[in-house]
XYZ file of C-alpha atoms in Angstrom:
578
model
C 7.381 4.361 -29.111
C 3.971 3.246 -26.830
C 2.321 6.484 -24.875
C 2.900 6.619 -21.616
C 2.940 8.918 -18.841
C 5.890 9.781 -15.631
C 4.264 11.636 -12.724
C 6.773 13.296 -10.203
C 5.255 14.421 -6.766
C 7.220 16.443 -5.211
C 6.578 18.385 -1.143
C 7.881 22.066 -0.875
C 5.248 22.624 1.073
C 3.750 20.231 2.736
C 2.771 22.303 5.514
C 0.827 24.076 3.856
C -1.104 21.058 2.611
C 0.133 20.998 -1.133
C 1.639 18.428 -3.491
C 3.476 19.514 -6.516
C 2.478 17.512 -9.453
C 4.862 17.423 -13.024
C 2.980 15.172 -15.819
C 5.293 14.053 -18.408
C 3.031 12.846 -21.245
C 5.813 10.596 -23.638
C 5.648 9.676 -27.287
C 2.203 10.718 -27.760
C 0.642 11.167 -31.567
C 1.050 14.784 -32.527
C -2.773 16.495 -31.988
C -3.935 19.861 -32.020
C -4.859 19.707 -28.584
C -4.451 17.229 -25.518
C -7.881 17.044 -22.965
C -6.395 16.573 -19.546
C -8.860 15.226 -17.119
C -9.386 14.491 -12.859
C -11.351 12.140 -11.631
C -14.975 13.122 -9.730
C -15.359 10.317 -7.129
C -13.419 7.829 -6.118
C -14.460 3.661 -6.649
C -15.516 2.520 -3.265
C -17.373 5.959 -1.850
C -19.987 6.384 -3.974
C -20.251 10.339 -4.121
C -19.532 12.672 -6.587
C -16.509 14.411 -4.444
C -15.328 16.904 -7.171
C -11.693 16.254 -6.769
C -10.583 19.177 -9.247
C -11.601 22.013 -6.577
C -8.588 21.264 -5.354
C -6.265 21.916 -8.279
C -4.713 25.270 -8.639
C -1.173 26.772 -10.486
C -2.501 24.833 -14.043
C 0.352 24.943 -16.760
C 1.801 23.174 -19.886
C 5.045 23.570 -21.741
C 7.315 21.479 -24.511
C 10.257 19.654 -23.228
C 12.225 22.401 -24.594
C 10.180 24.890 -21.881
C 8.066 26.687 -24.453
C 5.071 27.761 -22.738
C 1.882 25.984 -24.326
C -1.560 27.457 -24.654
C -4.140 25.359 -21.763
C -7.165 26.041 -20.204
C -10.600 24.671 -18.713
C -13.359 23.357 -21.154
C -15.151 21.600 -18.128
C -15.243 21.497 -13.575
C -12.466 18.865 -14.450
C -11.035 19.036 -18.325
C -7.905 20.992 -19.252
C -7.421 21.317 -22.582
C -3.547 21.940 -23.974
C -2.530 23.080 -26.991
C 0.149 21.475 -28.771
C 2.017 20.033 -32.056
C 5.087 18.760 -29.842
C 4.807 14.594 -29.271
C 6.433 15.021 -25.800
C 5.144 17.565 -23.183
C 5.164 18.758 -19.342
C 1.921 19.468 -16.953
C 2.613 21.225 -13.835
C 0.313 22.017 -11.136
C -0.678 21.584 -7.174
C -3.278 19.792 -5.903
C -4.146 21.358 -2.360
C -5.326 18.178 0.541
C -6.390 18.722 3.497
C -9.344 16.435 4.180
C -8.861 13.770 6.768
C -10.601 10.324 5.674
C -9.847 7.229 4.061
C -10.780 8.797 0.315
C -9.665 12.546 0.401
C -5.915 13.329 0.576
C -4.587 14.647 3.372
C -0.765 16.689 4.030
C 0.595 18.473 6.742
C 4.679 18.720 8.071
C 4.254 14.893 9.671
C 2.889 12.970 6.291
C 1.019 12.866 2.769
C -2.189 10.630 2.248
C -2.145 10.845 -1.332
C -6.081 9.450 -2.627
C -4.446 8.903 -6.456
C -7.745 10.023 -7.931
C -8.025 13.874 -6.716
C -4.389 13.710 -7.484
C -3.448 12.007 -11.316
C -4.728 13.962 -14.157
C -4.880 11.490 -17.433
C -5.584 12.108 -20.930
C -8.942 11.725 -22.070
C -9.679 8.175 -23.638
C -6.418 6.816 -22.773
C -6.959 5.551 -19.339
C -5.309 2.390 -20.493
C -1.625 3.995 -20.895
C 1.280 2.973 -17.847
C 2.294 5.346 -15.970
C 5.218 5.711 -13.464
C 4.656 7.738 -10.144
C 8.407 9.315 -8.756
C 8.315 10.427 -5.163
C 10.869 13.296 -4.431
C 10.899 12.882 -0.778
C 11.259 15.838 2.031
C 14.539 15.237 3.702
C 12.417 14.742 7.443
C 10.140 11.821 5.608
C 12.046 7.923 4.733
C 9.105 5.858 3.686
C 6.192 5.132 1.493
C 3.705 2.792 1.794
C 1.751 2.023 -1.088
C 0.274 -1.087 -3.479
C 1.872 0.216 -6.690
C 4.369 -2.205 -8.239
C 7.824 -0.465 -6.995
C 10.855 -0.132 -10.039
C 14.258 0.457 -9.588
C 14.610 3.866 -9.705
C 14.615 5.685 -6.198
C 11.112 5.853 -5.031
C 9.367 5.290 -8.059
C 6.730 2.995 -8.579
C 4.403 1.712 -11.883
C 0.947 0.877 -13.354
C 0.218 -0.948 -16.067
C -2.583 1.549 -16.370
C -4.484 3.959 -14.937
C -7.394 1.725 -12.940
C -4.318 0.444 -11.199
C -3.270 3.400 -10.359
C -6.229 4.921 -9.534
C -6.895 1.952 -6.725
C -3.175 2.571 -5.332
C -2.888 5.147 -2.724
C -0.013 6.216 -1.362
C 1.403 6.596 2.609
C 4.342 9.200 2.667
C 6.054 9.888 5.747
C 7.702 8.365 8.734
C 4.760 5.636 9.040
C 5.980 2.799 11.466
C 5.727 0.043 8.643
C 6.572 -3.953 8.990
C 6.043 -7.120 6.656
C 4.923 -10.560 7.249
C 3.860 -13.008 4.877
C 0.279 -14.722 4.806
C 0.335 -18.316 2.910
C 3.457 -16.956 0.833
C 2.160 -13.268 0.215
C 3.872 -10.842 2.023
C 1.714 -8.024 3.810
C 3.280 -4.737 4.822
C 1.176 -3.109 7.576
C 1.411 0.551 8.298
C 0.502 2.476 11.009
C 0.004 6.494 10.866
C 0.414 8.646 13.893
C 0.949 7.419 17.721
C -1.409 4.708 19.062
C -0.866 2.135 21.797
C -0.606 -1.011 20.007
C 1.271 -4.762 19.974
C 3.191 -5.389 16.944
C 3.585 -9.348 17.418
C -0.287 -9.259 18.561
C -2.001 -7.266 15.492
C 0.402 -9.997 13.312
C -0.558 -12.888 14.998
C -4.488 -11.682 14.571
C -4.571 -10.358 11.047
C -2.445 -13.458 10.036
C -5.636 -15.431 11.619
C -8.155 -13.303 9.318
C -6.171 -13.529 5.753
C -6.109 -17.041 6.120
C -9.635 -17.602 6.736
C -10.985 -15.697 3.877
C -8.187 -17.441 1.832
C -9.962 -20.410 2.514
C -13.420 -19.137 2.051
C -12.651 -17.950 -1.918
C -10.120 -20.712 -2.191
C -7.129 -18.625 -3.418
C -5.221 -15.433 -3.138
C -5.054 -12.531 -6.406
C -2.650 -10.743 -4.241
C 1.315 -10.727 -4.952
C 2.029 -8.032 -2.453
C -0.802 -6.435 0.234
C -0.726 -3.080 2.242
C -2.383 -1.884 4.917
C -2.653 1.512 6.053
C -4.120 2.325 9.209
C -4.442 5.804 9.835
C -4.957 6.520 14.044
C -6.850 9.585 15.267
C -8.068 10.749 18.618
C -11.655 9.529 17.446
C -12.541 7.342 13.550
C -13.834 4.380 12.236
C -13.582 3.670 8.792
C -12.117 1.921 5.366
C -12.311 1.885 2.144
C -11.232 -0.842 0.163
C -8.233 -0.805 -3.213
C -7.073 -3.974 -5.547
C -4.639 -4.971 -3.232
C -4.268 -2.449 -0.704
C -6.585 -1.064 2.239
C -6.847 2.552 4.023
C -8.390 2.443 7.185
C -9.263 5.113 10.245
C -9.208 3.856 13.610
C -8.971 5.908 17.372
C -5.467 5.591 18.384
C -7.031 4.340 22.004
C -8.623 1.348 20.100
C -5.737 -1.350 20.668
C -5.981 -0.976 24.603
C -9.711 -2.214 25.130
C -10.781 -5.713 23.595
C -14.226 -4.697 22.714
C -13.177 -1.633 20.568
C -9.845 -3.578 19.315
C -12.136 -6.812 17.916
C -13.830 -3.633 16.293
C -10.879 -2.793 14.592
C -10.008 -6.631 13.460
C -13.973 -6.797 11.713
C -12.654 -3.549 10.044
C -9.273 -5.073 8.872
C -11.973 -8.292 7.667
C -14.663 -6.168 6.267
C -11.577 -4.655 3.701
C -9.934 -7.419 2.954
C -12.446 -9.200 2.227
C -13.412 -6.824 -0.714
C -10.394 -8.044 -2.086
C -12.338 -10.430 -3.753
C -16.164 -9.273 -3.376
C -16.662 -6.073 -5.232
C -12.504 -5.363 -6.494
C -13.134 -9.035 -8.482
C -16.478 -10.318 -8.312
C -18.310 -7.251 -8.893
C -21.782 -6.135 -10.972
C -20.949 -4.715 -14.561
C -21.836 -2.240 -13.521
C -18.651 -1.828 -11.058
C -15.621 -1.636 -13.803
C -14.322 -0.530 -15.514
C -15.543 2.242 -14.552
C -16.135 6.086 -15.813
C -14.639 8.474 -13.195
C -16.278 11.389 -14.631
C -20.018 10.682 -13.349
C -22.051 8.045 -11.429
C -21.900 4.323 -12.074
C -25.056 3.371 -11.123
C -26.024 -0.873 -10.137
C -28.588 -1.856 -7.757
C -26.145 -4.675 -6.606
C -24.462 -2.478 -3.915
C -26.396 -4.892 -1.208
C -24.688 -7.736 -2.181
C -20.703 -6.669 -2.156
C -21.565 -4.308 0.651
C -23.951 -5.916 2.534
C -22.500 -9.832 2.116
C -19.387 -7.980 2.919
C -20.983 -6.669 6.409
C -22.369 -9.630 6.902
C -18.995 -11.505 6.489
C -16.847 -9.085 8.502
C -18.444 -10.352 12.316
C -18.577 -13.528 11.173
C -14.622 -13.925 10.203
C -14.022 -12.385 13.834
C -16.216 -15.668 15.090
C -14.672 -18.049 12.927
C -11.064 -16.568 13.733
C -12.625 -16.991 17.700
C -11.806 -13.265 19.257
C -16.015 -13.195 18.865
C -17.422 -15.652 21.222
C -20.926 -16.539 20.354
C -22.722 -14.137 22.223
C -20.785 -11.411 21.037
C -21.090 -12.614 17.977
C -24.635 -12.540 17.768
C -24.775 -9.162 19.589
C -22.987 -7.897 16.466
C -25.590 -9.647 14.296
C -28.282 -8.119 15.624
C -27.382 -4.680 15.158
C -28.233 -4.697 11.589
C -31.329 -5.610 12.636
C -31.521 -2.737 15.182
C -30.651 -0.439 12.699
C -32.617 -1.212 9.691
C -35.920 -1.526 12.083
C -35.302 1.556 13.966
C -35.032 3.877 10.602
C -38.469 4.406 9.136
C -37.366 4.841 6.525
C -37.061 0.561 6.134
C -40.739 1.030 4.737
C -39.968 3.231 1.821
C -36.320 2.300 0.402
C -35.647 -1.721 -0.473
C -31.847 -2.941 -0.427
C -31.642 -2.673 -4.059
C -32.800 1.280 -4.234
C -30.785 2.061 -1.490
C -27.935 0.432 -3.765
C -28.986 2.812 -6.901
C -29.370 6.047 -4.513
C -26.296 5.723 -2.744
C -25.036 8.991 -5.139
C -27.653 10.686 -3.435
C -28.342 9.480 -0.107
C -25.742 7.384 1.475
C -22.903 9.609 1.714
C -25.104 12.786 2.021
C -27.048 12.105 5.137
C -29.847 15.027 6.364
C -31.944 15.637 9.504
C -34.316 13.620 7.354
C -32.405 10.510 6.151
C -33.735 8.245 8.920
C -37.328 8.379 7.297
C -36.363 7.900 4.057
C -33.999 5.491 3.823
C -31.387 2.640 5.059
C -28.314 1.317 4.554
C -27.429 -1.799 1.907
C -24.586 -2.452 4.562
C -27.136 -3.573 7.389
C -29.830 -4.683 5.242
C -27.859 -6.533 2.823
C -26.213 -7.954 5.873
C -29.488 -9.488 7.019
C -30.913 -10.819 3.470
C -27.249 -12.280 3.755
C -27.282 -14.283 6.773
C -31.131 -15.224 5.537
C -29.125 -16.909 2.423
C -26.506 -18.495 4.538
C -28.822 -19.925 6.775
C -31.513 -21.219 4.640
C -28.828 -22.701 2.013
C -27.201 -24.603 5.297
C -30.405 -25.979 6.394
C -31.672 -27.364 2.945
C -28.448 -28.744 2.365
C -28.139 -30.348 5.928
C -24.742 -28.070 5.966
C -23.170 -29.386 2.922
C -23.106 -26.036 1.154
C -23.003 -22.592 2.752
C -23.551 -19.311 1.514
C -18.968 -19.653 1.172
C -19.598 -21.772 -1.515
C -21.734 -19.473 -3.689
C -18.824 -16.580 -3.283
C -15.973 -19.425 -4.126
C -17.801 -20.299 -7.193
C -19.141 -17.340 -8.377
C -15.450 -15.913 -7.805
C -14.401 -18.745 -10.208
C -16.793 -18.810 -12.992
C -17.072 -14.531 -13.226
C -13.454 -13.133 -12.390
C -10.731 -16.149 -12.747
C -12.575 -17.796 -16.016
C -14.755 -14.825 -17.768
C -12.710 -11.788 -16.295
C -16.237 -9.531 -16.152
C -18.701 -8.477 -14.140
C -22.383 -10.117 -13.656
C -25.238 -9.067 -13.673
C -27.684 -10.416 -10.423
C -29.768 -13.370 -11.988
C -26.497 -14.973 -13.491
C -25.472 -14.424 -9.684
C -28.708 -15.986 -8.491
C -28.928 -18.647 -11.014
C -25.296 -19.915 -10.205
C -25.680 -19.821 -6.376
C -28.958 -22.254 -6.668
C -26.926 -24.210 -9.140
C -24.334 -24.722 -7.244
C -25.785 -25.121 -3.577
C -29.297 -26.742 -5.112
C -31.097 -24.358 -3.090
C -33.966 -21.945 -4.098
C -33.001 -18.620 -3.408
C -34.912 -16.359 -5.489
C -37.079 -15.176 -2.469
C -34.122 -13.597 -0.816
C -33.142 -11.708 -3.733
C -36.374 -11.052 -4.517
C -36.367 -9.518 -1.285
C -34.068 -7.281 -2.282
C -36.166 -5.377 -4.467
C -39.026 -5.239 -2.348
C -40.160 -2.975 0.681
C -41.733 -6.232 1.731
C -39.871 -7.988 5.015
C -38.698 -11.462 5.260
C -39.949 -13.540 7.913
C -36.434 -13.873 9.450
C -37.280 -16.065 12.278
C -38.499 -18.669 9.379
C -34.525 -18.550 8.717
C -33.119 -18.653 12.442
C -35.750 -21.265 13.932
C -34.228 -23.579 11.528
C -30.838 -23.852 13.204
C -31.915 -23.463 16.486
C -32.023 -19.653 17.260
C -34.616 -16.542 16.881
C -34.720 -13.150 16.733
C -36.725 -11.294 19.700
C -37.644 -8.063 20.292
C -37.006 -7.026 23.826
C -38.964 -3.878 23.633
C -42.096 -5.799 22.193
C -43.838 -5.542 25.385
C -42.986 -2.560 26.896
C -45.335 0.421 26.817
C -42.356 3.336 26.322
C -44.369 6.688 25.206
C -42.473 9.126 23.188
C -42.475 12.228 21.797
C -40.652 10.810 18.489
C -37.537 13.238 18.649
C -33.786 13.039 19.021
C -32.763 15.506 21.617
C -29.180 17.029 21.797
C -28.149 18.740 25.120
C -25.940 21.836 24.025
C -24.564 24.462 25.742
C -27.896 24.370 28.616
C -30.317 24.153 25.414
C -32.188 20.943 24.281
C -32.143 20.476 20.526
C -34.157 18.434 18.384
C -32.010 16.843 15.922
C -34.862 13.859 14.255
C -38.396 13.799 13.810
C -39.647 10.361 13.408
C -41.961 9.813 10.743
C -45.558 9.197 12.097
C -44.459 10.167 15.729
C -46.829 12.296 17.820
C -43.936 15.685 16.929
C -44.043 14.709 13.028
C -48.261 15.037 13.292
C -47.988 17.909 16.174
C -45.392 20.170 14.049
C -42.228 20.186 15.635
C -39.200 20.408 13.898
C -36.041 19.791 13.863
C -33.994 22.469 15.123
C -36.541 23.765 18.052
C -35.367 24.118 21.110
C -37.090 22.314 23.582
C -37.840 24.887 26.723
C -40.298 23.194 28.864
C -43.095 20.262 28.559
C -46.225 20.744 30.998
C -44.729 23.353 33.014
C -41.983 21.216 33.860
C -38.527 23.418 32.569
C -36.588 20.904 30.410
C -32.911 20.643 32.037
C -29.732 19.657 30.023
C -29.732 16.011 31.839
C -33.201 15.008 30.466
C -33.981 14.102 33.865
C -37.727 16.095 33.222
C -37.860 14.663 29.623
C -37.483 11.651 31.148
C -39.925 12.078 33.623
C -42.822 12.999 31.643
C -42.895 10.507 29.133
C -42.474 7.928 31.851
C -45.698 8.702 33.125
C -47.517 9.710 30.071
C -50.317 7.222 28.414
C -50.513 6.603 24.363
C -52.929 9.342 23.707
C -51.934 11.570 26.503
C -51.646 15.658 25.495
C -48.623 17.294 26.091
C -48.162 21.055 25.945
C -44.816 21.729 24.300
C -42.877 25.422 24.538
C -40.261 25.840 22.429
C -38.377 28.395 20.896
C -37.668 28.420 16.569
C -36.086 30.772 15.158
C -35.787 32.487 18.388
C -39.691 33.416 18.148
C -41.477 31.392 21.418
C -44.222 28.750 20.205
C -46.285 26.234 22.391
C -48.040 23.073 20.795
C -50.061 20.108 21.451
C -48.148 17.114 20.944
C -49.642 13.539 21.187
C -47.568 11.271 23.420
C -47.200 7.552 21.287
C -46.104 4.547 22.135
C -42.451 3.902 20.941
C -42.015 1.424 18.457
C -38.398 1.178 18.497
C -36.770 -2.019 18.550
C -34.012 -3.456 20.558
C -33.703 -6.904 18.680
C -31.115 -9.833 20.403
C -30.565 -13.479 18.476
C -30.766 -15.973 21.215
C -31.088 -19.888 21.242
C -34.225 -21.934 21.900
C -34.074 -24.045 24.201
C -34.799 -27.896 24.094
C -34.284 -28.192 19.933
C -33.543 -30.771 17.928
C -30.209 -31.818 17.762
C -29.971 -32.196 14.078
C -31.308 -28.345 14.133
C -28.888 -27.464 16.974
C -26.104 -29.497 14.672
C -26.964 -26.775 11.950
C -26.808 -24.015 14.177
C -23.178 -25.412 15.494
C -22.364 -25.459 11.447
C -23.654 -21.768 11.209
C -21.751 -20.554 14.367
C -18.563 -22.176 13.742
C -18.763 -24.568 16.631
C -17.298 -27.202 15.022
């Protein structure tokens, strides 16, 4: 008989925050031992997590309920002792981390993240496996993208990647199913928030079908969304043909923060295709044990980013100048972290195990995000491939057939100058700069990009004369904490640190309102002296601080005026005017 494996979760305590897992490991090849391993991260969140922590109450028997010899060989590796070709794992996994890729249980629900939950044996990843709920008698549903079977609450995978990139929704989730160009979608909603069935429909409808079109067919047979609703959150991670998201149950109730939430539910699906299909080798399949390290993270993160605003446009709840608004935000915040100099798109990509998901009072100077930068090298592509083309090809076409030739032909991942290579094929376009780009601290000229269909990026700060200090500033509890030093600011060279508490600047007493911070540095020159009192450590200091001028940014995308109209005809092609 083939190997395979029959999970059953079952809840005697969910308010305590614990799952009850029984592994039944079938038919396997008599061995002196069995390795029984948990993932370490999960694909999507790039961050060693150390899922194990969580497991406690470790035990393996025989079917016949002889107590087997098992114990730890590694943070994550249980190792059983055996001659029997059938046997039982029991243990609990303990969740109580809210987010979008950490489990989560209390009386109300289960968030089940499969990875810090399914153990599988080592090198056999490839096995099926059938998941059995045994649900609490105060919970009816579950909400999940495994393939269901016919026995009560039990679902499959054909192995365990699929499983892996299935979570599961246990509760009392409000739950309904409509169908997108013949694929049915259930969408889930977790906890109370104020929103319009009919509406969020009508509007997600709006955004499958446009990135249908854009990659030119559908891998999905089924779809779920989960949308988890808290007081305050804003987040997603992405699955092969699911999504989780976080949102503020007030979101629904104010268009600006609700069109938030539909980029959200575009930015996800969307991965549906860019990084769960068309992905860097790198990306799959993938070893769950320790980092999987690509530079490429800028592409299916950052295209993705870039994509997300622009769906919203195309789908029309963004009107232009919102639109753009959103655009320039990645600007904003890749410009305004000094960090831009010293970390390119690509590094930021390789470091993400280090950096992204494990920001510090020091992040801002020493790196940035491949979601906002990749965003911008993005729209640089879309735009310049537009323009050369007189808007016969756009950067959709490169993701259609790239989508084509690397997932739905060669089933495998690709490596970034077979990506490059195919997009100038296929659009006749040279492109190279851009991803060249990439790898470089150097900065595009990015108004060389917008000019040509009729727009430009300004600064609106360049010609103010702002001084600064170069610090973040909490207000807490009548105290004024520094939270950031800028690199290069007048407190990086004077020696003030993060953590200080401001207490007064000239003589003037620094109050909780700012309104003497504010003060001050409004009437400071660049050059100007300030004597600084703080307290660190609770030991009383004074220093010298240099007022600077700021260099912060505050970036908009506008149009110029009087253009060409075959320029302002590309610009209506970029914008979705048309």
């Amino acid at each position: 008989m083939t190997p395979s494996i029959h999970f059953t979760l079952s809840f005697s305590e969910p308010q305590a925050h614990y799952v009850e897992v029984q592994m039944h490991i079938k038919s396997f090849a008599s061995l002196d031992y069995l390795d029984l391993k948990m993932p370490v991260w999960a694909p999507g969140s790039y961050l060693i997590r150390e899922y194990p922590k969580n497991v406690e109450r470790f035990s393996a028997s025989s079917t016949d309920g002889k107590e087997l010899k098992a114990y730890k060989t590694s943070k994550n590796t249980w190792r059983v002792e055996h001659k029997k070709s059938d046997i039982i794992i029991t243990y609990a996994v303990y969740a109580f981390e809210n987010s979008v890729r950490t489990s989560h249980i209390d009386y109300s629900h289960a968030f089940l993240s499969p990875v810090g939950v399914f153990m599988y044996v080592h090198d056999h990843l490839h096995l099926p496996c059938l998941v059995t709920v045994n649900l609490p008698s105060h919970w009816s549903k579950i909400s999940t993208g495994l393939e269901p079977e016919d026995n009560l609450n039990s679902y499959s995978a054909a192995n365990f990647d699929i499983l892996y990139d299935s979570p599961l929704e246990i509760g009392n989730q409000d739950s309904w199913t409509f169908e997108v160009e013949g694929v049915p979608h259930e969408f889930a909603m977790v906890g109370f928030a104020d929103y319009d069935r009919e509406q969020l429909t009508a509007d997600v409808t709006k955004i499958v079908a446009e990135e249908n079109r854009i990659w030119g067919s559908n891998p999905n047979q089924h779809y779920t969304f989960v949308t988890h609703n808290y007081q305050s959150a804003h987040g997603g991670l992405e699955h092969l043909n699911s999504t989780i998201l976080a949102a503020s149950r007030y979101t629904y109730s104010q268009p600006s923060t609700y069109k938030g939430y539909l980029s959200l539910v575009a930015h996800e699906y969307f991965h549906l295709w860019n990084v769960k299909r068309l992905r860097p080798k790198a990306l799959g399949p993938f070893d769950y044990e320790q980092e999987n390290y690509t530079t490429g993270l800028w592409i299916m993160e950052g295209f993705t980013s870039y994509y997300d605003n622009l769906i919203i446009r195309r789908c029309g709840f963004y009107n232009e100048r919102e639109y753009l608004q959103q655009l320039a935000i990645d600007f904003n915040t890749v410009y305004n972290r000094p960090g831009y100099e010293l970390q390119s798109a690509a590094m930021s990509s390789f470091d993400t195990w280090i950096k992204q998901y494990r920001p510090d009072e020091n992040s801002h100077n020493t790196s940035i995000s491949y979601y906002n930068k990749g965003a911008m090298l993005a729209v640089a592509m879309d735009i310049k491939i537009i323009a050369d083309t007189q808007g016969q090809y756009r950067l959709d076409d490169v993701l259609k057939a790239a989508y084509k030739q690397f997932y739905l032909i060669e089933n495998r991942g690709f490596e970034e100058e077979e990506l490059l290579q195919l997009a100038e094929k296929v659009t006749g376009v040279s492109l190279r700069e851009i991803f060249q780009a990439a790898h470089r601290l150097e900065e595009l000229d990015y108004n060389t990009y917008f000019n040509r269909v009729g727009y430009q990026l300004i600064d609106q700060n360049a010609n103010q004369n702002h001084t600064t200090l170069g610090v973040k500033v909490v207000f807490s509890d009548g105290k004024s904490i520094i939270k950031q030093v800028d690199r290069n600011s007048g407190a990086w060279v004077g020696g003030l640190n993060v953590e200080d508490e401001l207490i007064a600047i000239n003589g003037h007493r620094i109050d909780p309102l700012g309104k003497a911070l504010d003060y001050i540095l409004t009437r400071a020159k660049d050059g100007d002296i300030l004597h600084v009192l703080i307290a660190r450590d609770g030991i009383i200091n004074s220093l010298d601080i240099t007022a600077r001028l700021s260099d912060k940014k505050a970036f908009s995308i506008e149009a110029i005026s009087n253009e060409d109209p075959k320029v302002s005809a590309l610009g209506d092609i970029w914008l979705s005017k048309n």
